[in-house]
Coordinates of C-alpha atoms and ligand atoms in Angstrom, one line a residue:
X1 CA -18.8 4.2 23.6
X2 CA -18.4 7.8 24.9
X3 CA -15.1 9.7 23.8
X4 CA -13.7 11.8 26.8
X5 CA -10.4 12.9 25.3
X6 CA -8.4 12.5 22.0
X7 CA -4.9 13.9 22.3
X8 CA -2.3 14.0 19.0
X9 CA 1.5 13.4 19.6
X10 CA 4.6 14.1 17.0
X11 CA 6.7 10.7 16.1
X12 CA 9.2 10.1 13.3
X13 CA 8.5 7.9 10.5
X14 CA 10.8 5.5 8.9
X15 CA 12.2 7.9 6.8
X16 CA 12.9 10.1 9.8
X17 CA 10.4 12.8 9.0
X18 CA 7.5 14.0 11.0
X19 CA 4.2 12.0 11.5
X20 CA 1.5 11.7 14.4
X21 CA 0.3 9.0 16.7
X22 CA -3.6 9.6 17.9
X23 CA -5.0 8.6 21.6
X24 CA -8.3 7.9 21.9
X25 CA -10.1 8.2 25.6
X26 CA -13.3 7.0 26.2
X27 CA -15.6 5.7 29.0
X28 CA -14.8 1.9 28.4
X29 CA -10.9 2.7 27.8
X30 CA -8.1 3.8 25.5
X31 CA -6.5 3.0 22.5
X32 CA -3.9 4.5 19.8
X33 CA -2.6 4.8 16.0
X34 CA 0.4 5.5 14.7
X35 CA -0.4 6.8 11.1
X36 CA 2.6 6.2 8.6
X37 CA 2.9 9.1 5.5
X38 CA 3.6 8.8 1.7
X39 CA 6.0 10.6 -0.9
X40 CA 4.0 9.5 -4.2
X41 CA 0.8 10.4 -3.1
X42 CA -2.0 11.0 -5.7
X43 CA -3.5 14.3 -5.5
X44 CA -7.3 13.0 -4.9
X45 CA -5.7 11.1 -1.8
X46 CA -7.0 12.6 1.8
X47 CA -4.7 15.6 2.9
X48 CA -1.9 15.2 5.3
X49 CA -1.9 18.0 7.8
X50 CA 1.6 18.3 9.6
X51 CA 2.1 17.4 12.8
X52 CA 1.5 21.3 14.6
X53 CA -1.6 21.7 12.5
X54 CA -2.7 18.1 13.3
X55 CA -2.3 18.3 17.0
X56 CA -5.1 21.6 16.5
X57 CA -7.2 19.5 14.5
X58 CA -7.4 17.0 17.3
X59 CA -8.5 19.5 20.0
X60 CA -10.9 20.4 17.7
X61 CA -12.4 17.5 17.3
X62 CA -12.0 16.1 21.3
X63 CA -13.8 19.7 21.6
X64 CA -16.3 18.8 19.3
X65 CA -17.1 15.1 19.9
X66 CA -16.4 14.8 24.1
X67 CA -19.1 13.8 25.8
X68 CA -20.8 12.0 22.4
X69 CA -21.5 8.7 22.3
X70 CA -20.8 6.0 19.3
X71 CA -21.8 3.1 19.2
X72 CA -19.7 1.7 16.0
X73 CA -17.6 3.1 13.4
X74 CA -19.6 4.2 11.2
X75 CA -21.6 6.7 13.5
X76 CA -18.1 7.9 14.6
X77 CA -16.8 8.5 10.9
X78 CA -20.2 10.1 9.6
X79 CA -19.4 12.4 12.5
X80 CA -15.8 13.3 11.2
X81 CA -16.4 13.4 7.6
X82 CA -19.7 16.2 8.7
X83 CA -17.2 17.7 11.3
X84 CA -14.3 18.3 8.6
X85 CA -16.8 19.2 5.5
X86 CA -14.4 18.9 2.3
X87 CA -13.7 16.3 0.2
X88 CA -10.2 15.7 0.6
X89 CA -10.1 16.6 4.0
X90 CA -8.6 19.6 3.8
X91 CA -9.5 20.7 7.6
X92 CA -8.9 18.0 9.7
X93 CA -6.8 15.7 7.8
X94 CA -6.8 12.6 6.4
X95 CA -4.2 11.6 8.9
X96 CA -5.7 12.9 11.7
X97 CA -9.3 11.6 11.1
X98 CA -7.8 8.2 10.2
X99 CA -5.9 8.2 13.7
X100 CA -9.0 9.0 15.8
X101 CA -11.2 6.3 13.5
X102 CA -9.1 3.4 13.8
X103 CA -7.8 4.1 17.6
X104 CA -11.8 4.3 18.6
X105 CA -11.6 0.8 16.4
X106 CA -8.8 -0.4 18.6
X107 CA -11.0 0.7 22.0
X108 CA -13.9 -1.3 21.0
X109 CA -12.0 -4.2 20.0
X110 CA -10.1 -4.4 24.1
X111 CA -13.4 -3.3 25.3
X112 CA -14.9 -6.5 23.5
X113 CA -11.8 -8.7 23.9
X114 CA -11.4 -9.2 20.5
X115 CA -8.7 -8.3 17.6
X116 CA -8.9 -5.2 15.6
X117 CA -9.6 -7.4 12.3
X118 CA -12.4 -9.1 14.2
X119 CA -14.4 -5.9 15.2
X120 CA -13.9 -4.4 11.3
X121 CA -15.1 -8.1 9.8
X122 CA -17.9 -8.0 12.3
X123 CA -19.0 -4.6 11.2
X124 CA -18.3 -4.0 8.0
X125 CA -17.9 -7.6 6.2
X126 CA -20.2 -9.7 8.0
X127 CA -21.2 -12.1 5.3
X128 CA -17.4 -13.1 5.0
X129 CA -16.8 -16.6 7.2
X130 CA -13.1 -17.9 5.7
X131 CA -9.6 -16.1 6.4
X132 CA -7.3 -17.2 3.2
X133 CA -3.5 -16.1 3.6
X134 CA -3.3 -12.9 1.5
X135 CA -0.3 -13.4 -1.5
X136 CA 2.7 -10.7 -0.2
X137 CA 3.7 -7.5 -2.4
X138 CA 7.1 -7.8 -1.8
X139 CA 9.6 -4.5 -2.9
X140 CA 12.3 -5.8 -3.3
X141 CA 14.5 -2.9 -5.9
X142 CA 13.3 0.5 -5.0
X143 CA 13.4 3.0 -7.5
X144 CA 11.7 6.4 -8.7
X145 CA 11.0 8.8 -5.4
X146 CA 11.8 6.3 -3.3
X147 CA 15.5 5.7 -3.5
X148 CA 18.4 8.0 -4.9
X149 CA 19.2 6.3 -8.2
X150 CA 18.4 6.4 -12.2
X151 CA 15.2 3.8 -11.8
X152 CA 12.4 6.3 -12.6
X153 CA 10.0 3.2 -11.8
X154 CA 9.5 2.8 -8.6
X155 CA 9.0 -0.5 -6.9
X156 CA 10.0 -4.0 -8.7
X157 CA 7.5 -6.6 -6.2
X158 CA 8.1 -10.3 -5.9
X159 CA 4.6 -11.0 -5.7
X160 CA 4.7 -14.6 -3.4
X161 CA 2.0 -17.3 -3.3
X162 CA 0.2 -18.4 -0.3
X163 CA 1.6 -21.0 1.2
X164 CA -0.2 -23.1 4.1
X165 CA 1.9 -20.9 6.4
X166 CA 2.4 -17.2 6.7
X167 CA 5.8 -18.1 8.3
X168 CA 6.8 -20.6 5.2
X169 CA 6.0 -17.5 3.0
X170 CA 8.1 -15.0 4.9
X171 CA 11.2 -17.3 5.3
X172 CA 11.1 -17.6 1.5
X173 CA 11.0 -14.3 0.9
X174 CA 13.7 -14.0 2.8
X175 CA 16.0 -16.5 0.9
X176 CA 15.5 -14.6 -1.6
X177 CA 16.1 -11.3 -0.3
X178 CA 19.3 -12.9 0.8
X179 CA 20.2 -14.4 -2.7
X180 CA 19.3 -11.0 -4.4
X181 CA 21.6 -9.5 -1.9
X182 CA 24.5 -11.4 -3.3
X183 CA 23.8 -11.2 -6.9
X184 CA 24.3 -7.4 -6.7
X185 CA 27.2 -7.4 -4.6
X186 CA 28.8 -9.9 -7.1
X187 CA 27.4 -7.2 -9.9
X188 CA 28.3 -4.1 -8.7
X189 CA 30.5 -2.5 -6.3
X190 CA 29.1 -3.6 -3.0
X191 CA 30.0 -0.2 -1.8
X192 CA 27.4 1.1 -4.5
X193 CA 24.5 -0.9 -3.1
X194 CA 21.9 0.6 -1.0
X195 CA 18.8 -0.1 0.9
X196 CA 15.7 2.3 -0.2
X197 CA 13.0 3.8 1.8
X198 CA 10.7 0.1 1.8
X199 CA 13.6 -2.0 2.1
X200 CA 14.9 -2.8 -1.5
X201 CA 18.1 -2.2 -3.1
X202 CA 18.9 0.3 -4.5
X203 CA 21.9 0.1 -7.6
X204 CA 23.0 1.6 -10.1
X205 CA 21.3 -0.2 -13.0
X206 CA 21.6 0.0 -16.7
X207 CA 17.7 1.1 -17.2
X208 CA 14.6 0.3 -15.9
X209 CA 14.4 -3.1 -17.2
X210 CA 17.3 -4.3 -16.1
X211 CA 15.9 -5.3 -12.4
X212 CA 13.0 -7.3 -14.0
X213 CA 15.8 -9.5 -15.8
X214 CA 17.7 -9.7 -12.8
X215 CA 14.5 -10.6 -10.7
X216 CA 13.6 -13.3 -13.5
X217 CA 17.0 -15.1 -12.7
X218 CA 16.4 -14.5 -9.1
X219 CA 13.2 -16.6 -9.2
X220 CA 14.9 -18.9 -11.3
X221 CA 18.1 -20.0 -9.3
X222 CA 16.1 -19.8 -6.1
X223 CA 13.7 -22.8 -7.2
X224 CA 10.9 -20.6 -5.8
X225 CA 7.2 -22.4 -7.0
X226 CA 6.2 -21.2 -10.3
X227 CA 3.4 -19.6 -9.0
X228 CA 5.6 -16.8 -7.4
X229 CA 5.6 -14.0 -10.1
X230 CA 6.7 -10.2 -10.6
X231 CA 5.0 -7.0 -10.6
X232 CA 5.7 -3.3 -10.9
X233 CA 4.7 0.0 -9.7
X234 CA 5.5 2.5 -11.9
X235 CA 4.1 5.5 -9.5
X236 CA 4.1 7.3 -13.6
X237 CA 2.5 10.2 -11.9
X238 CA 6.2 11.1 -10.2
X239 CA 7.7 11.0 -13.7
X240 CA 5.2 12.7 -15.7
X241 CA 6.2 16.1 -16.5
X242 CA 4.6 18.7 -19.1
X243 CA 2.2 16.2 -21.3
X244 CA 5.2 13.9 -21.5
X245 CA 6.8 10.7 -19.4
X246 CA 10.7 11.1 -18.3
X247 CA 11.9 7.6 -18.0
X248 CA 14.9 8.0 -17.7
X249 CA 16.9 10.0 -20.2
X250 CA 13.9 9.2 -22.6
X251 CA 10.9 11.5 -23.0
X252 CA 8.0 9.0 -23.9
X253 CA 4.7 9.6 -24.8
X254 CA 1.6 7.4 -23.6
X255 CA 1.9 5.0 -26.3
X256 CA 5.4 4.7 -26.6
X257 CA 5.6 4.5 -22.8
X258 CA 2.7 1.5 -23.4
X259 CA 5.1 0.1 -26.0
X260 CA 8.2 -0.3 -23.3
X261 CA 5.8 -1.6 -20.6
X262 CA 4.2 -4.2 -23.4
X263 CA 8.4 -5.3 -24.4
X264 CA 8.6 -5.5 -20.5
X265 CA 6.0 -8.5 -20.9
X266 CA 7.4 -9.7 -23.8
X267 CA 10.7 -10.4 -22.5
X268 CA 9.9 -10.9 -18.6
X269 CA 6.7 -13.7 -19.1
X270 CA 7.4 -13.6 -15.1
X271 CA 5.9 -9.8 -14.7
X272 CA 1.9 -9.9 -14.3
X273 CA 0.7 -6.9 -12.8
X274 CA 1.6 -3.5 -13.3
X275 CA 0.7 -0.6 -11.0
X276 CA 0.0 3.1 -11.9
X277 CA 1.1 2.5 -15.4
X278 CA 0.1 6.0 -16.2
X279 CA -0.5 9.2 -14.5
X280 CA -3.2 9.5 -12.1
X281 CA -5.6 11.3 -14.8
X282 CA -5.0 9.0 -17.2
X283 CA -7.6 6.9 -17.0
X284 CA -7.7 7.2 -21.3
X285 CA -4.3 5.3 -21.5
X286 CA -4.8 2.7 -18.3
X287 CA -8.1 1.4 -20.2
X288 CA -6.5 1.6 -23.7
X289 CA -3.4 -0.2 -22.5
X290 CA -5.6 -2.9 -20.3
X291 CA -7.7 -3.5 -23.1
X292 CA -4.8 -4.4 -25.8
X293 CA -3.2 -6.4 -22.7
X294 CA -5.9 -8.8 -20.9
X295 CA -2.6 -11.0 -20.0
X296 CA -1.4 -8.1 -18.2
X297 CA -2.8 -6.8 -14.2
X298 CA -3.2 -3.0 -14.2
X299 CA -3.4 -2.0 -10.6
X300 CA -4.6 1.5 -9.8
X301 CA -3.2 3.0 -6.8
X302 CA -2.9 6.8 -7.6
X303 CA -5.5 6.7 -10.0
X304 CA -8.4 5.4 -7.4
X305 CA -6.6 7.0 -4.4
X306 CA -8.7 4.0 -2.5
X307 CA -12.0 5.7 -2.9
X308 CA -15.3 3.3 -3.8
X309 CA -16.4 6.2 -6.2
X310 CA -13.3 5.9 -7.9
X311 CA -13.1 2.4 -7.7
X312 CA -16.1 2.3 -9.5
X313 CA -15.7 4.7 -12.5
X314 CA -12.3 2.8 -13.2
X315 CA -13.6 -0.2 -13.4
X316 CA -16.7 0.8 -15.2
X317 CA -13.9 1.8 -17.9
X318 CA -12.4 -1.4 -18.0
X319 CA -8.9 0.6 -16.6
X320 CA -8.0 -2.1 -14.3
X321 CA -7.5 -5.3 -12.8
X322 CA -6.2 -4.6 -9.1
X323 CA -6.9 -2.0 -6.8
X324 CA -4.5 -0.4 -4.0
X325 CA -6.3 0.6 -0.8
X326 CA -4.3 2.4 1.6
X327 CA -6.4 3.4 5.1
X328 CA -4.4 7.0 5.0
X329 CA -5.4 7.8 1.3
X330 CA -8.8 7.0 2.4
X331 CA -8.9 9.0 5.8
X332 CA -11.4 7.2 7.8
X333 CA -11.8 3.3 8.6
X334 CA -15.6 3.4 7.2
X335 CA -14.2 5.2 3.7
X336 CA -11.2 2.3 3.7
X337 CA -13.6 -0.6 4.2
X338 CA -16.1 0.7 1.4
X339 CA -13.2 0.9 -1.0
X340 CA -12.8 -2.4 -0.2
X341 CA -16.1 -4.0 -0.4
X342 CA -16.3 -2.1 -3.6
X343 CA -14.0 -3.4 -5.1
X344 CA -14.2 -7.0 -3.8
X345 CA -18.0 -6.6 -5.5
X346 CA -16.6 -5.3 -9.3
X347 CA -14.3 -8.5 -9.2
X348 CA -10.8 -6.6 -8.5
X349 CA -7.4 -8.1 -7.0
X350 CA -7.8 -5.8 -3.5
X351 CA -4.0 -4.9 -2.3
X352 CA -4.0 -3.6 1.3
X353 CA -1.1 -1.2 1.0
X354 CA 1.8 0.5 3.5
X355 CA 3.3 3.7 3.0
X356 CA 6.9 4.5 2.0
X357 CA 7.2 6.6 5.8
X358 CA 5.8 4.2 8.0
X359 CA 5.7 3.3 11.2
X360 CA 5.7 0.1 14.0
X361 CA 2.1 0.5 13.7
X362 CA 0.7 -2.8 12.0
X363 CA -3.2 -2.1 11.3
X364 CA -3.2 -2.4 7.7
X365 CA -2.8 -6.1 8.3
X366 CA -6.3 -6.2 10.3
X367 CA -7.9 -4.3 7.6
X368 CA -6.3 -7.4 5.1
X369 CA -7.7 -10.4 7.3
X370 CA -11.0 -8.1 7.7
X371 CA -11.8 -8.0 4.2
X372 CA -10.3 -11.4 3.0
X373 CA -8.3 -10.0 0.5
X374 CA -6.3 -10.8 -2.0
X375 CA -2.8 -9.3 -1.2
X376 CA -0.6 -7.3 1.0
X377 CA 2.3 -4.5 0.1
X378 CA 4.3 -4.6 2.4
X379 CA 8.1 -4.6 1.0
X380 CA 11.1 -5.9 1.6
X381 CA 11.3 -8.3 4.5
X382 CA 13.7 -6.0 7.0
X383 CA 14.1 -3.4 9.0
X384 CA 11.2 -1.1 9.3
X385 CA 9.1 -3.0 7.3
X386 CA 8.8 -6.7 9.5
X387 CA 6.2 -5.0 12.2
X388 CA 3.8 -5.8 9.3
X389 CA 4.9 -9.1 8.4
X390 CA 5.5 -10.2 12.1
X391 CA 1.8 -9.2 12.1
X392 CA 0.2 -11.4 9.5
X393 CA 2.4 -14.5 11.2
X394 CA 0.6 -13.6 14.8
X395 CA -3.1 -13.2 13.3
X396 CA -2.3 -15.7 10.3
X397 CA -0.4 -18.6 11.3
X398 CA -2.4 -20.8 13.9
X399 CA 0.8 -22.4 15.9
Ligands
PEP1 C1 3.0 3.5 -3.5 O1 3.0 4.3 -4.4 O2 2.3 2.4 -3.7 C2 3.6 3.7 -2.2 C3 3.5 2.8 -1.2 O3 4.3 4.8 -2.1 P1 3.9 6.1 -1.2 O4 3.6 5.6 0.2 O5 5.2 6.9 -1.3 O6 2.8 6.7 -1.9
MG2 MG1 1.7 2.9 -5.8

């Protein structure tokens, strides 16, 4: 398919700040991204470049690549990843390079008549024939950068099971959101209660473990199937300061930090997985802690900024259970579905992730049902966040 034109445009995220959405012209049509932006982002993750510099980078490349022909992704991303020449993307941008990947995805998949998931399975998972509902990430307390409170840990996930339905899923979640909802306002001042960047309360809680008890008694008095469970994500790179972890007013070190999440278990048999226990060059402490803990899931997200290379060193290590992929921390659609088949091949729980400023956009979805894999991060089930969960009903749910 031959690119005539690519053309970058500014758009808010959900947080209100600066992002960009990328338009892809070629021969047999057009198609667009909207590319959402994180806070906690791991330093090995694909560079952002701002919205001015972006909207250079994109005449750069419409410069470069007009008039050349591709006739997958691949070709297209080899081209970008050549054209950019850095490993984290330091020219073009992650952002950028993502936007122009997945909108050339989108052009193929109108040109073909198909749905974006259908032209990545085709391409890059070919072997895979069955599409199992992926289990939801739910965030539904926000905490650490992502809300203005004393939680230094920053997302407490209801982590649903797969029902028959996506829509049965979704209404449950909701319930429970609800329920949650009224809890709080019965606990504190209703006044007090707030909504965080992915949707969660925010409150002023006694200490980080205090939403984990309150989420066990959430699952609890909503009857919700045992199989529904809890997870975390600490993001501990955003609270690790000077050799030492502030949570908060404690200064912990690695092994007491490991002793707090381990009495997290203890007390809250409900919590299972555990993301970014550690900072992101920590691998040391992830594989000592996921060693001593088999029971627990460690899930790397700023640790393996969704990179098959770093996928594969963690796992080689024993560090982890779960991976995080997020396209953006990636930077192209070829990079985001090797992550994926690597770590579908060492045996991981794959997590197709959003980001904390996101937009209506819903790809990461497509990339979920692509890859057949095992969940979706998507948080709470309002606002900003339902594009992606009014997605997995539409490409999920069969009536
Ligand atoms: C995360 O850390 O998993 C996350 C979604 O946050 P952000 O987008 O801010 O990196
Ligand atoms: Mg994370």
């Amino acid at each position: 398919m031959k690119i005539l034109d690519i053309r970058i445009r500014e758009r808010e995220d959900s947080r209100g700040a600066p992002t960009i959405v990328v338009f892809v012209t070629t021969k047999g049509g057009a198609g667009e991204a909207s590319i959402p932006s994180g806070k906690s982002t791991g330093m090995r993750e694909a560079k952002t470049l701002a919205p001015k510099d972006a909207v250079n980078a994109g005449a750069q490349i419409a410069a470069a690549l007009a008039g050349h022909d591709f006739s997958n992704n691949r070709a297209l991303d080899k081209t970008l990843i050549a054209l950019d020449g850095t490993p984290l993307k330091k020219n073009l941008g992650g952002n950028v390079m993502l936007g122009v990947s997945l909108a050339f995805a989108r052009v193929r998949a109108a040109a073909e008549g198909k749905a974006l998931w259908e032209i990545l399975r085709a391409e890059y998972f070919p072997d895979l024939a069955a599409t199992p509902i992926p289990r939801i990430f739910a965030n539904l307390v926000n905490g650490g950068v992502h809300a203005k409170s004393n939680l230094s840990l920053q997302e407490y996930l209801v982590v649903a099971k797969p029902y028959l339905s996506v829509s049965d899923v979704i209404a449950g979640l909701k319930k429970l959101y609800a329920i949650l909802g009224k809890m709080l306002a019965e606990k504190f001042p209703s006044a007090s209660v707030g909504i965080g960047d992915e949707g969660g309360y925010v409150a002023d809680f006694r200490d980080d473990r205090e939403p984990l008890e309150i989420l066990t008694k959430l699952l609890r008095v909503s009857h919700s199937d045992d199989s529904w469970f809890l997870g975390l994500d600490a993001a501990a790179s955003t609270f690790f300061k000077n050799g030492s972890y502030r949570l908060g007013n404690e200064t912990l070190t690695a092994a007491e930090l490991a002793t707090r999440y381990a009495s997290y278990a203890k007390t809250v048999p409900l919590l299972k997985t555990i993301e970014d226990p550690f900072a992101e060059d920590s691998l040391d402490d992830f594989a000592a802690f996921q060693k001593a803990h088999p029971e627990l899931r460690l899930i790397g997200d700023d640790l393996t900024v969704s990179n098959a290379a770093a996928i594969t060193a963690a796992t080689a290590r024993g560090a982890i259970k779960g991976v995080i992929v997020k396209p953006n921390q990636a930077g192209t659609v070829t990079e985001t579905c090797d992550a994926i088949t690597a770590a579908t091949a060492h045996g991981l729980d794959v997590i197709v992730s959003h980001r904390s400023g996101e937009t209506p956009d819903p790809f990461l979805v497509h990339f979920a049902k692509a890859g057949n894999v095992y969940g979706v991060k998507i948080g709470a089930p309002i606002a900003h966040r339902l594009p992606r969960y009014e997605e997995l009903v539409r490409i999920y749910d069969t009536c």
